[in-house]
Amino acid sequence: MIQEQLNNLKEAQKKGLAVLIDPDKMDQKSLQKRIKLCNVNQVDFIFIGGSLVAGNSMDDAISEIKQLTSIPVIIFPGSVYQISKKADALLFLSLVSGRNPEYLIGNQVIAAPYIKKLGIEALSTAYMLIDAGAMTTASYISGSAPIPANKPSIALATAQASELLGFRNVYLDAGSGAQDCIGQEMINKVAREIKLPLIVGGGITNPEKIKMAWEAGADVVVVGNAIELRPSLIQEFSEIKFSL
Ligand code: 1GP
């Protein structure tokens, strides 16, 4: 079970690296190259998703990835259309930083019977968008305001509420392609107080940023755009991971 892997990672104080693949942004050759690098560098998880991915390209991309690797593939869904039984698990997200009921519980009600029917492992995850300057796709599509970057106490209170409500993971996301990643103070404040696996992503573009996120207490760091642009970063990031 993937949840167990996440819990074990946290308990062992190991650092996890997740590479995010947006199937719409990648041709077959680029996908193969990146998956090969993930294998060689012992990437922990492959996340797959995007705000605007159509159903079929998701299924096809997961089949393709599963042929190339045994790294767990986890769907990071941008919508209820991004569910596939071919994945190992799915982040079952509730956008707890927002106040849009459709993204807090509405879409989950629509998706739950289908997820149950397919028998996919659903990873109950409190998902928080953190402001990173410019408006992100996730914020725009969900019609929800992110938590201000300079308010770590709001992030902490939201994470605490999520823990009390029974969520199993917390995901702090500055949004895909964010100019600034989440700051050290916010990650650290949440990591210190929360016992759940902490996933952090958005705007991680260089070795300094990923090191900061892990050292601040992130259990899993998710990288998408930077690896799309510079696949060699997979090796650089892995080396840092194993050095911590
Ligand atoms: C976004 O956390 C992910 O939801 C990854 O963001 O593409 O900026 O790495 P990037």
PDB file of N, CA, C and O and ligand atoms in Angstrom, residues 20 76 127 171-178 200-204 222-226, ligand 1:
ATOM      1  N   LEU A  20       6.713  14.813 -11.164  1.00  0.00           N
ATOM      2  CA  LEU A  20       5.357  15.015 -11.697  1.00  0.00           C
ATOM      3  C   LEU A  20       5.386  15.061 -13.217  1.00  0.00           C
ATOM      4  O   LEU A  20       6.102  15.856 -13.819  1.00  0.00           O
ATOM      5  N   PHE A  76      -2.265  12.539  -9.497  1.00  0.00           N
ATOM      6  CA  PHE A  76      -2.441  13.818  -8.814  1.00  0.00           C
ATOM      7  C   PHE A  76      -3.502  14.549  -9.642  1.00  0.00           C
ATOM      8  O   PHE A  76      -3.188  15.275 -10.585  1.00  0.00           O
ATOM      9  N   TYR A 127      -5.126  19.291   0.870  1.00  0.00           N
ATOM     10  CA  TYR A 127      -4.353  20.002  -0.154  1.00  0.00           C
ATOM     11  C   TYR A 127      -4.458  21.498   0.062  1.00  0.00           C
ATOM     12  O   TYR A 127      -5.551  22.050   0.136  1.00  0.00           O
ATOM     13  N   TYR A 171      -0.481  18.296   1.852  1.00  0.00           N
ATOM     14  CA  TYR A 171       0.267  18.702   0.652  1.00  0.00           C
ATOM     15  C   TYR A 171       0.252  20.228   0.577  1.00  0.00           C
ATOM     16  O   TYR A 171      -0.804  20.835   0.435  1.00  0.00           O
ATOM     17  N   LEU A 172       1.438  20.834   0.717  1.00  0.00           N
ATOM     18  CA  LEU A 172       1.573  22.291   0.567  1.00  0.00           C
ATOM     19  C   LEU A 172       2.059  22.558  -0.844  1.00  0.00           C
ATOM     20  O   LEU A 172       3.151  22.126  -1.212  1.00  0.00           O
ATOM     21  N   ASP A 173       1.273  23.285  -1.626  1.00  0.00           N
ATOM     22  CA  ASP A 173       1.613  23.470  -3.041  1.00  0.00           C
ATOM     23  C   ASP A 173       1.603  24.950  -3.418  1.00  0.00           C
ATOM     24  O   ASP A 173       0.584  25.630  -3.243  1.00  0.00           O
ATOM     25  N   ALA A 174       2.732  25.423  -3.932  1.00  0.00           N
ATOM     26  CA  ALA A 174       2.780  26.807  -4.426  1.00  0.00           C
ATOM     27  C   ALA A 174       2.179  26.884  -5.829  1.00  0.00           C
ATOM     28  O   ALA A 174       2.026  27.979  -6.370  1.00  0.00           O
ATOM     29  N   GLY A 175       1.827  25.726  -6.391  1.00  0.00           N
ATOM     30  CA  GLY A 175       1.231  25.688  -7.729  1.00  0.00           C
ATOM     31  C   GLY A 175       2.290  25.428  -8.782  1.00  0.00           C
ATOM     32  O   GLY A 175       3.439  25.832  -8.638  1.00  0.00           O
ATOM     33  N   SER A 176       1.839  24.747  -9.832  1.00  0.00           N
ATOM     34  CA  SER A 176       2.783  24.351 -10.867  1.00  0.00           C
ATOM     35  C   SER A 176       3.371  25.574 -11.568  1.00  0.00           C
ATOM     36  O   SER A 176       2.654  26.475 -11.971  1.00  0.00           O
ATOM     37  N   GLY A 177       4.687  25.580 -11.673  1.00  0.00           N
ATOM     38  CA  GLY A 177       5.362  26.689 -12.347  1.00  0.00           C
ATOM     39  C   GLY A 177       5.467  27.943 -11.496  1.00  0.00           C
ATOM     40  O   GLY A 177       5.787  29.009 -12.016  1.00  0.00           O
ATOM     41  N   ALA A 178       5.227  27.824 -10.199  1.00  0.00           N
ATOM     42  CA  ALA A 178       5.301  28.995  -9.316  1.00  0.00           C
ATOM     43  C   ALA A 178       6.696  29.613  -9.376  1.00  0.00           C
ATOM     44  O   ALA A 178       7.698  28.895  -9.463  1.00  0.00           O
ATOM     45  N   VAL A 200       5.447  18.553  -0.373  1.00  0.00           N
ATOM     46  CA  VAL A 200       5.647  19.963  -0.718  1.00  0.00           C
ATOM     47  C   VAL A 200       5.999  20.063  -2.197  1.00  0.00           C
ATOM     48  O   VAL A 200       6.775  19.255  -2.709  1.00  0.00           O
ATOM     49  N   GLY A 201       5.419  21.042  -2.885  1.00  0.00           N
ATOM     50  CA  GLY A 201       5.752  21.208  -4.302  1.00  0.00           C
ATOM     51  C   GLY A 201       5.441  22.598  -4.809  1.00  0.00           C
ATOM     52  O   GLY A 201       4.935  23.456  -4.085  1.00  0.00           O
ATOM     53  N   GLY A 202       5.767  22.797  -6.070  1.00  0.00           N
ATOM     54  CA  GLY A 202       5.527  24.079  -6.723  1.00  0.00           C
ATOM     55  C   GLY A 202       6.750  24.964  -6.733  1.00  0.00           C
ATOM     56  O   GLY A 202       7.231  25.359  -5.674  1.00  0.00           O
ATOM     57  N   GLY A 203       7.291  25.226  -7.910  1.00  0.00           N
ATOM     58  CA  GLY A 203       8.399  26.167  -8.045  1.00  0.00           C
ATOM     59  C   GLY A 203       9.733  25.676  -7.528  1.00  0.00           C
ATOM     60  O   GLY A 203      10.617  26.482  -7.250  1.00  0.00           O
ATOM     61  N   ILE A 204       9.888  24.358  -7.412  1.00  0.00           N
ATOM     62  CA  ILE A 204      11.207  23.823  -7.016  1.00  0.00           C
ATOM     63  C   ILE A 204      12.022  23.683  -8.301  1.00  0.00           C
ATOM     64  O   ILE A 204      11.777  22.777  -9.100  1.00  0.00           O
ATOM     65  N   VAL A 222       7.783  17.380  -4.577  1.00  0.00           N
ATOM     66  CA  VAL A 222       7.275  17.108  -5.926  1.00  0.00           C
ATOM     67  C   VAL A 222       7.879  18.128  -6.897  1.00  0.00           C
ATOM     68  O   VAL A 222       7.839  19.322  -6.637  1.00  0.00           O
ATOM     69  N   VAL A 223       8.427  17.612  -8.004  1.00  0.00           N
ATOM     70  CA  VAL A 223       8.995  18.517  -9.017  1.00  0.00           C
ATOM     71  C   VAL A 223       8.405  18.183 -10.380  1.00  0.00           C
ATOM     72  O   VAL A 223       8.415  17.028 -10.801  1.00  0.00           O
ATOM     73  N   GLY A 224       7.872  19.198 -11.033  1.00  0.00           N
ATOM     74  CA  GLY A 224       7.280  19.011 -12.354  1.00  0.00           C
ATOM     75  C   GLY A 224       8.006  19.793 -13.422  1.00  0.00           C
ATOM     76  O   GLY A 224       8.878  19.268 -14.115  1.00  0.00           O
ATOM     77  N   ASN A 225       7.682  21.076 -13.530  1.00  0.00           N
ATOM     78  CA  ASN A 225       8.213  21.930 -14.608  1.00  0.00           C
ATOM     79  C   ASN A 225       9.722  21.879 -14.787  1.00  0.00           C
ATOM     80  O   ASN A 225      10.209  21.772 -15.911  1.00  0.00           O
ATOM     81  N   ALA A 226      10.448  21.967 -13.681  1.00  0.00           N
ATOM     82  CA  ALA A 226      11.910  22.057 -13.784  1.00  0.00           C
ATOM     83  C   ALA A 226      12.470  20.814 -14.471  1.00  0.00           C
ATOM     84  O   ALA A 226      13.415  20.907 -15.266  1.00  0.00           O
TER      85      ALA A 226
HETATM   86  C1  1GP B   1       2.478  21.459  -8.748  1.00  0.00           C
HETATM   87  O1  1GP B   1       3.723  20.716  -6.911  1.00  0.00           O
HETATM   88  C2  1GP B   1       3.580  20.582  -8.270  1.00  0.00           C
HETATM   89  O2  1GP B   1       1.265  21.075  -8.276  1.00  0.00           O
HETATM   90  C3  1GP B   1       4.833  20.781  -9.071  1.00  0.00           C
HETATM   91  O3  1GP B   1       5.078  22.126  -9.379  1.00  0.00           O
HETATM   92  O4  1GP B   1       5.701  22.110 -11.786  1.00  0.00           O
HETATM   93  O5  1GP B   1       6.371  24.008 -10.312  1.00  0.00           O
HETATM   94  O6  1GP B   1       7.452  21.782 -10.084  1.00  0.00           O
HETATM   95  P1  1GP B   1       6.224  22.516 -10.446  1.00  0.00           P
END
